[in-house]
Short mmCIF file of C-alpha atoms and ligand atoms in Angstrom, two decimals:
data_model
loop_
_atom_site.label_atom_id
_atom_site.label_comp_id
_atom_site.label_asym_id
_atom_site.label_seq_id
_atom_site.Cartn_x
_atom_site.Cartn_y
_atom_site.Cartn_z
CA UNK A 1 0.00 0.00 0.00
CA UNK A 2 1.38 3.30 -0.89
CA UNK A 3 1.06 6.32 1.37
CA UNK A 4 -2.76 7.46 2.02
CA UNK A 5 -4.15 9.78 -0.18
CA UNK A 6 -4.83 12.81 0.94
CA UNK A 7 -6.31 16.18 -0.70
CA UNK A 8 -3.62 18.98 -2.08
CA UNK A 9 -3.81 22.07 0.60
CA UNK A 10 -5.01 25.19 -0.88
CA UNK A 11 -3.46 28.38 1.11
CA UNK A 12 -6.57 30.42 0.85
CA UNK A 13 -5.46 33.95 0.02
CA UNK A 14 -2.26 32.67 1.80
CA UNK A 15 -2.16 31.56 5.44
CA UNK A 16 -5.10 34.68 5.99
CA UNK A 17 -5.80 32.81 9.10
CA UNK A 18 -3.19 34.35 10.71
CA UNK A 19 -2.28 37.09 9.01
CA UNK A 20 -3.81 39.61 6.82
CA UNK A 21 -5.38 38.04 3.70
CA UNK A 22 -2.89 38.35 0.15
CA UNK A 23 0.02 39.93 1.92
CA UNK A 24 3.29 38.34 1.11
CA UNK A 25 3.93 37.39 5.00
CA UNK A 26 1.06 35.75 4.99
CA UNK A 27 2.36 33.51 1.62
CA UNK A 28 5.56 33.59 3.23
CA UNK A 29 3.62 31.68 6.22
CA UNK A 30 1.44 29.42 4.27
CA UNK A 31 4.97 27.83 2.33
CA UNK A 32 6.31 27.41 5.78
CA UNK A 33 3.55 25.74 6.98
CA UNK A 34 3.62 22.47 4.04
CA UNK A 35 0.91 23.85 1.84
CA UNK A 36 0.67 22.79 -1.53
CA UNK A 37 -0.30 25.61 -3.13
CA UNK A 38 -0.99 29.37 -2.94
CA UNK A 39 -3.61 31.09 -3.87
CA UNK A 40 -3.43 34.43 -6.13
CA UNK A 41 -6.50 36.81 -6.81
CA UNK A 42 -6.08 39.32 -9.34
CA UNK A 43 -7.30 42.39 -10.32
CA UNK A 44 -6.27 45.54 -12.76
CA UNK A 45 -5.61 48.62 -11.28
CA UNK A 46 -5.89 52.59 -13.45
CA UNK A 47 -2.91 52.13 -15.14
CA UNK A 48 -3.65 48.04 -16.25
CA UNK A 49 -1.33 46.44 -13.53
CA UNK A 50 -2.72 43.41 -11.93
CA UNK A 51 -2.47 43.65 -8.05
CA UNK A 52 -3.35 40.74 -5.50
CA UNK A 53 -6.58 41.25 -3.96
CA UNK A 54 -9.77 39.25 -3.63
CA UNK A 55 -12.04 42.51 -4.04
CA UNK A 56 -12.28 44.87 -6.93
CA UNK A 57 -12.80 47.07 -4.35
CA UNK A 58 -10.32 48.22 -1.45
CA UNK A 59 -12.35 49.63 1.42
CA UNK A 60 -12.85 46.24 2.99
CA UNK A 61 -8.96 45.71 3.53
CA UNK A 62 -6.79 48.89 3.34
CA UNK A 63 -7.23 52.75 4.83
CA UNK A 64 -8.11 53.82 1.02
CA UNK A 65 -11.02 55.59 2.57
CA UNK A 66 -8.47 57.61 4.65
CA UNK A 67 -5.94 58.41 2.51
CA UNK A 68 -8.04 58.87 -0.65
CA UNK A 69 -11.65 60.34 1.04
CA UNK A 70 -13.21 61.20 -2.15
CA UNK A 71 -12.37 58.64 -4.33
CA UNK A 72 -15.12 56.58 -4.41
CA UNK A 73 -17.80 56.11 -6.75
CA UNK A 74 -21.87 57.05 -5.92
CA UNK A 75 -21.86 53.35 -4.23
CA UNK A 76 -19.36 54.86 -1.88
CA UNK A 77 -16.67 52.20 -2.63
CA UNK A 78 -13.20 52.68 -3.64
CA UNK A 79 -12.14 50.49 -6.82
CA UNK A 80 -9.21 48.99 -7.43
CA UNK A 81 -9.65 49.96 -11.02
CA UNK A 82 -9.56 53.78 -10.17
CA UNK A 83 -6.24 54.15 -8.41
CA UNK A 84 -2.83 53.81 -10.10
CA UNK A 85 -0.38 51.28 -8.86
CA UNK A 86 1.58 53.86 -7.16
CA UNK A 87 -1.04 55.22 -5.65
CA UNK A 88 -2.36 51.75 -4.03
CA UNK A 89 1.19 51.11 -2.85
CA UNK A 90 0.60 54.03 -0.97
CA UNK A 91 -2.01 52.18 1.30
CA UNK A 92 -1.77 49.62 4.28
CA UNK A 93 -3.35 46.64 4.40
CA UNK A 94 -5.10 45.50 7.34
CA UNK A 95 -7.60 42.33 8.42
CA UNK A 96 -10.85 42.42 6.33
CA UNK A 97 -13.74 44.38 7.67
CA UNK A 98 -17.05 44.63 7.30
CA UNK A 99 -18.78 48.08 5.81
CA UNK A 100 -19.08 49.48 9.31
CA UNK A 101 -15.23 48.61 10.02
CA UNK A 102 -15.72 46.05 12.34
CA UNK A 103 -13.31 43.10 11.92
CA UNK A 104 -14.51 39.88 10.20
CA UNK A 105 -13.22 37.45 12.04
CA UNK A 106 -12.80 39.48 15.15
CA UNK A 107 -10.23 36.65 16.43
CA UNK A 108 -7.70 37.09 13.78
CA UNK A 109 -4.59 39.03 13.71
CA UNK A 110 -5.31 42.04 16.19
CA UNK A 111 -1.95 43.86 16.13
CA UNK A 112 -2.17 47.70 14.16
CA UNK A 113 1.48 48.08 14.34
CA UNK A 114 2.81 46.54 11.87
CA UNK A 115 2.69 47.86 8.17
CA UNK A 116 1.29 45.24 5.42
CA UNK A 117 0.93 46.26 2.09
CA UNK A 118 -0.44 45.40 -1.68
CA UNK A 119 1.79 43.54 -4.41
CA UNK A 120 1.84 43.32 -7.80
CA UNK A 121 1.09 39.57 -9.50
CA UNK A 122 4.78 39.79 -10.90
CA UNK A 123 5.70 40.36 -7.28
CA UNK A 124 4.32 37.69 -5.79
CA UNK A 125 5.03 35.04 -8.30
CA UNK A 126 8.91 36.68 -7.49
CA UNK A 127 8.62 35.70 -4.15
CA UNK A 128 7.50 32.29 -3.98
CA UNK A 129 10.31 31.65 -6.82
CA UNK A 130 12.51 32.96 -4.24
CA UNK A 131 10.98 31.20 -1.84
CA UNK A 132 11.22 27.76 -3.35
CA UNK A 133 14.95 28.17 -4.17
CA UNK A 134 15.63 28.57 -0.58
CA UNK A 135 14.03 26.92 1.16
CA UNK A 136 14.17 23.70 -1.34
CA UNK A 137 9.76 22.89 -1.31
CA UNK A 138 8.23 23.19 -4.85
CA UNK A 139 5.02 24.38 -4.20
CA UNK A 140 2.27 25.32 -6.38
CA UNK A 141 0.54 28.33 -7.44
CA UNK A 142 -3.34 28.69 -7.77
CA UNK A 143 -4.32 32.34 -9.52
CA UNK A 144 -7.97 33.31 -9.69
CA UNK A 145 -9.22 35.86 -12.47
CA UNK A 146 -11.55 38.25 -10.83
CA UNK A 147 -14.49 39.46 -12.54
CA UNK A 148 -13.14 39.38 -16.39
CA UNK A 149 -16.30 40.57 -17.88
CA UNK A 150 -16.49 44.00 -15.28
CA UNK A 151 -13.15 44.10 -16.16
CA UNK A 152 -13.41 44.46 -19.59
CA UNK A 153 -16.54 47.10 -19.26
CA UNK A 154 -13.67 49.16 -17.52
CA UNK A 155 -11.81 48.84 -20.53
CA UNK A 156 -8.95 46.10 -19.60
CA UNK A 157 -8.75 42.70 -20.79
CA UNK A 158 -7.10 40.93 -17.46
CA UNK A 159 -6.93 37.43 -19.30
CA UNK A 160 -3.85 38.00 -21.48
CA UNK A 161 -1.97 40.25 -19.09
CA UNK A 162 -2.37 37.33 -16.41
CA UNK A 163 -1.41 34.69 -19.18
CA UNK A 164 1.86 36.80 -19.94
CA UNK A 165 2.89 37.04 -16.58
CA UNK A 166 2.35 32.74 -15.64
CA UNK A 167 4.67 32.15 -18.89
CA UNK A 168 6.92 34.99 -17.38
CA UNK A 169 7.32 32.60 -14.85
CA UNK A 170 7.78 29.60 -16.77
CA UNK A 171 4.15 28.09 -15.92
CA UNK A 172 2.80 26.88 -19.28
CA UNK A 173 2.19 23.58 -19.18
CA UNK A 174 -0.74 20.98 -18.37
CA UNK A 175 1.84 19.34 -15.58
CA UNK A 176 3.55 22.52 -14.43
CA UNK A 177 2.24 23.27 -10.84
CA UNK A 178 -0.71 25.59 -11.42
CA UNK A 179 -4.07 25.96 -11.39
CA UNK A 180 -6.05 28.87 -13.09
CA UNK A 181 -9.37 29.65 -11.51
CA UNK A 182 -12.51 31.51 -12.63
CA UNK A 183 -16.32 32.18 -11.48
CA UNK A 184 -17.00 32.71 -15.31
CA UNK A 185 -17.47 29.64 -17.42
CA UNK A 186 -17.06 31.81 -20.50
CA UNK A 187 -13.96 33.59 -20.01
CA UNK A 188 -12.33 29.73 -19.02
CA UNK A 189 -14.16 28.66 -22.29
CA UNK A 190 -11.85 31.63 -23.95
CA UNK A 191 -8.33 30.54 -22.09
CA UNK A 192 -8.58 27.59 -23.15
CA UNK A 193 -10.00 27.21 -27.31
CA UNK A 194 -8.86 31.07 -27.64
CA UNK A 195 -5.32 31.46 -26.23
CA UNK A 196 -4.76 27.90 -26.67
CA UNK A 197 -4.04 27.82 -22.50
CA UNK A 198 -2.41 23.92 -21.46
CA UNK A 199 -2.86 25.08 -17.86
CA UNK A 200 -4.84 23.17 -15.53
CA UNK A 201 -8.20 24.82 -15.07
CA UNK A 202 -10.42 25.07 -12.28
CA UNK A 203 -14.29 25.82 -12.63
CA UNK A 204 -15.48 28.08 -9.34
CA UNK A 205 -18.97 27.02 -8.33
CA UNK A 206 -20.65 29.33 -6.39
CA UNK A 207 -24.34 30.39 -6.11
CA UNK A 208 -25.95 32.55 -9.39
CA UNK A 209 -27.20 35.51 -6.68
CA UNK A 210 -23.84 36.09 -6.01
CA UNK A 211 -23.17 38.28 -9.07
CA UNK A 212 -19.86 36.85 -9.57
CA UNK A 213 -20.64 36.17 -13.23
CA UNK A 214 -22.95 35.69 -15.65
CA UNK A 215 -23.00 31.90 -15.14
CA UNK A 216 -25.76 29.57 -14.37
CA UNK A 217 -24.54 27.39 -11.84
CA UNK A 218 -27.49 25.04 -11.23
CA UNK A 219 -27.08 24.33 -14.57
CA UNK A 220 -23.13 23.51 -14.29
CA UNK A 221 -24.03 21.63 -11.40
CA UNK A 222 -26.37 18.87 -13.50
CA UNK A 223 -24.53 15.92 -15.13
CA UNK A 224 -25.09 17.40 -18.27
CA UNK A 225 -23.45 20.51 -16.91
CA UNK A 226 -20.68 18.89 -15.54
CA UNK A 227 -19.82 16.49 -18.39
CA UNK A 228 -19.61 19.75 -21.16
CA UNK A 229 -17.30 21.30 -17.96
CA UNK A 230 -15.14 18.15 -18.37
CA UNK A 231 -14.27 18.69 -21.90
CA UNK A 232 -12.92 21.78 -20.54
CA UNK A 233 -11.46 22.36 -17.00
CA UNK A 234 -9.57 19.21 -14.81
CA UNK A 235 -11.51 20.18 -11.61
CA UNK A 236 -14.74 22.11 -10.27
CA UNK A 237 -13.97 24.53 -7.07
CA UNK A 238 -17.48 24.46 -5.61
CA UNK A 239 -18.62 26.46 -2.48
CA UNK A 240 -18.72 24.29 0.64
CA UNK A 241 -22.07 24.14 1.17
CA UNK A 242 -22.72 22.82 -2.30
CA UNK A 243 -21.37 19.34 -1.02
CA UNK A 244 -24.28 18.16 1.53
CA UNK A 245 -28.31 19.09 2.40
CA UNK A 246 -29.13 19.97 5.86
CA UNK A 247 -32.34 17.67 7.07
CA UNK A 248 -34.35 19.90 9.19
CA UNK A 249 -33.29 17.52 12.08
CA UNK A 250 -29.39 18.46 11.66
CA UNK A 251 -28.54 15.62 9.72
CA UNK A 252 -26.13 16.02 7.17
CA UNK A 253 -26.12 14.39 3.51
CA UNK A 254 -23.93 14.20 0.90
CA UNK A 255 -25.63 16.25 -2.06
CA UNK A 256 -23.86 13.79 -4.34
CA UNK A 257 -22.47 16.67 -6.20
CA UNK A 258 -18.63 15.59 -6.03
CA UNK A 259 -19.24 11.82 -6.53
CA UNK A 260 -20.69 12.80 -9.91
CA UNK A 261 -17.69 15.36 -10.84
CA UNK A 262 -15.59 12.41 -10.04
CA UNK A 263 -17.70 10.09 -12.51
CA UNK A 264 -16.73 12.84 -15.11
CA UNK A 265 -13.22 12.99 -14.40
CA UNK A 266 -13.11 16.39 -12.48
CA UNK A 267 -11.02 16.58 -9.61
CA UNK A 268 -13.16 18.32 -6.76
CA UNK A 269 -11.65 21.62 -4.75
CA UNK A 270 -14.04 23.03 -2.68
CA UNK A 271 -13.62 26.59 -0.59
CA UNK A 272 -13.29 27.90 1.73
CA UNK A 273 -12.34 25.66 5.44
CA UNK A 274 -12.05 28.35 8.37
CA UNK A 275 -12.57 27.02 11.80
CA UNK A 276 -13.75 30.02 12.95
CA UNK A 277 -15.84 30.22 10.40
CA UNK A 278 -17.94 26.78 10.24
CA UNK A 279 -20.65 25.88 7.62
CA UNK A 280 -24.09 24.77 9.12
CA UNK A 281 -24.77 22.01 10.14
CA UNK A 282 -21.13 21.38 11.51
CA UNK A 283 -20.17 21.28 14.95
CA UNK A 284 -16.08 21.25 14.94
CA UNK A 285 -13.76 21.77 11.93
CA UNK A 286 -12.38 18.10 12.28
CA UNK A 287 -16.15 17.02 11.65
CA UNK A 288 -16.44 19.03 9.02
CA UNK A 289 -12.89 17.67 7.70
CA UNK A 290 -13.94 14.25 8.44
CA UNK A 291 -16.64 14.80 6.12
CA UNK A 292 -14.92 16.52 2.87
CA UNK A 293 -11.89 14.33 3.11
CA UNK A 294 -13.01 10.64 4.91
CA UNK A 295 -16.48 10.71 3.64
CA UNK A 296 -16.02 12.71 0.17
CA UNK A 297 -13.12 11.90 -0.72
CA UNK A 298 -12.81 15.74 -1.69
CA UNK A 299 -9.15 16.26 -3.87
CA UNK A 300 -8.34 19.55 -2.63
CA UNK A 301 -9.70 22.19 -0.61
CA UNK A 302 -8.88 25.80 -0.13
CA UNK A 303 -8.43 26.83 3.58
CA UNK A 304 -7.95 29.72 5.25
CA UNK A 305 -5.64 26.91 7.77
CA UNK A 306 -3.05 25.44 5.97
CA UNK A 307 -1.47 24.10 8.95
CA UNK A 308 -4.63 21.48 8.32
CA UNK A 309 -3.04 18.50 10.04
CA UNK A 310 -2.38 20.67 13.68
CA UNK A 311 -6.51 21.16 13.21
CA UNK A 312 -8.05 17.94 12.56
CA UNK A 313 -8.04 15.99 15.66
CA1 CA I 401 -10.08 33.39 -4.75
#
């Protein structure tokens, strides 16, 4: 028997955990801690950089709102999109907030001290070169294209500019260790039969009200849906709570949902596993692991904790 199988570690906007989400300490923290890969998010700013950040907005994670009062749009956010890259290295970073600038997860990283700020794509793929030649780990990369279509209604095409930059680094190929993410079906339709993309690609799943993209997830979600995915992408990323049903007694059932990805071939990564943050239905995070990994035989999953192993007893 070989060694047991176990699912590939996904450090969820690095080990955010810990520190604040997408700064490079907090990749930095994530390689140390054995994960297997580490997650990117990318958006453009003014001047058609592309930054690491999960929102195209920047109120929710940096003083923009102090340092740029005015700046916003009639919504009253700030957008990446309308600040130059010089201008958004200006800010700090700090641990994500909700709109009335209370913290999240109000047990995270507490300390206002220390200065954190925003990197380019081509900085952080930099780093965890530099990373891996020191410290001798290969790990992985996993880069997420945020909102092409709004993108391109601003006027940039992200999908090129983030292909240029992987093969900058040398990531090309279908066994080279990276996986490209997207909400939008379309625009991972367009990787791969328009720019010809080998990469390994990754399907996000998440629910249509969201607004992430024009994509009809119920629909992805059918066999059907899944086989025309499988043509495709290698693996679906589906939101956690697309993998069981709740039974109005607490009882928890597998929705089926990655048993039949697996009968088309897709590899299975759901998001996102915070233990401070549990889905319903689940009393502990090792119960909640014990389900994904035991009973689902999930492939990957993205987590916030990618010191995994130090959580699951
Ligand atoms: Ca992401």
């Amino acid at each position: 028997m070989g060694p047991p199988i176990r699912p590939v570690i996904i450090a969820h906007r690095g080990a955010s955990g810990y520190l604040p989400e997408h700064t490079l300490p907090a990749k930095a923290l994530a390689y140390t801690m054995g994960a297997d890969y580490l997650e990117q998010d990318v958006v453009a700013t003014r001047d058609d950089e592309l930054v690491v950040l999960h929102d195209i907005h920047l109120d929710r994670v940096t003083d923009v709102a102090t340092q740029f009062a005015g700046r916003s749009r009639v919504d009253g956010r700030y957008y990446v999109r309308d600040f130059s890259l010089s201008e958004i290295r200006q800010l700090e970073v700090h641990e994500r907030t909700n709109a009335d600038g209370t913290p999240v997860y109000p047990d995270r990283f507490k300390r206002n001290d220390e200065v954190f700020h925003v990197h380019t794509f081509t900085e952080e793929l930099a780093f965890i070169a530099e990373l891996q030649a020191n410290e001798g780990r290969a790990v992985g990369i996993y880069p997420e294209i945020k909102r092409p279509a709004w993108h391109r209604d601003e006027g940039v095409d992200v999908t090129p500019l983030f292909l240029d930059v992987l093969r900058e680094f040398g990531y090309e190929s279908h066994g080279d260790p990276v996986y490209i993410q997207c909400f939008d079906d379309q625009e991972l339709v367009r990787i791969r039969d328009i720019y010809n993309c080998e990469m390994k690609l990754i399907q996000l799943v998440g629910q249509n009200e969201w607004g992430e993209a024009n994509t009809d997830y119920d629909r992805l979600c059918t066999t059907e849906g899944l086989k025309q995915l499988a043509e495709r992408v290698d693996g679906i990323g589906p939101w956690i709570n697309h993998l069981y049903r709740q039974h109005p007694g607490g009882r928890i059932e597998d929705s089926g949902l990655v048993a039949n990805a697996h009968a088309q071939g897709l590899a299975v990564h759901p998001f996102t596993f915070r233990k401070d943050d549990l889905p319903p239905g689940f009393e502990s995070f090792a119960e909640l692991l014990r389900f994904a990994v035991d009973e689902l035989s999930v492939d990957g999953l993205f987590t916030d904790f990618p010191d995994l192993a130090k959580n699951s007893k």
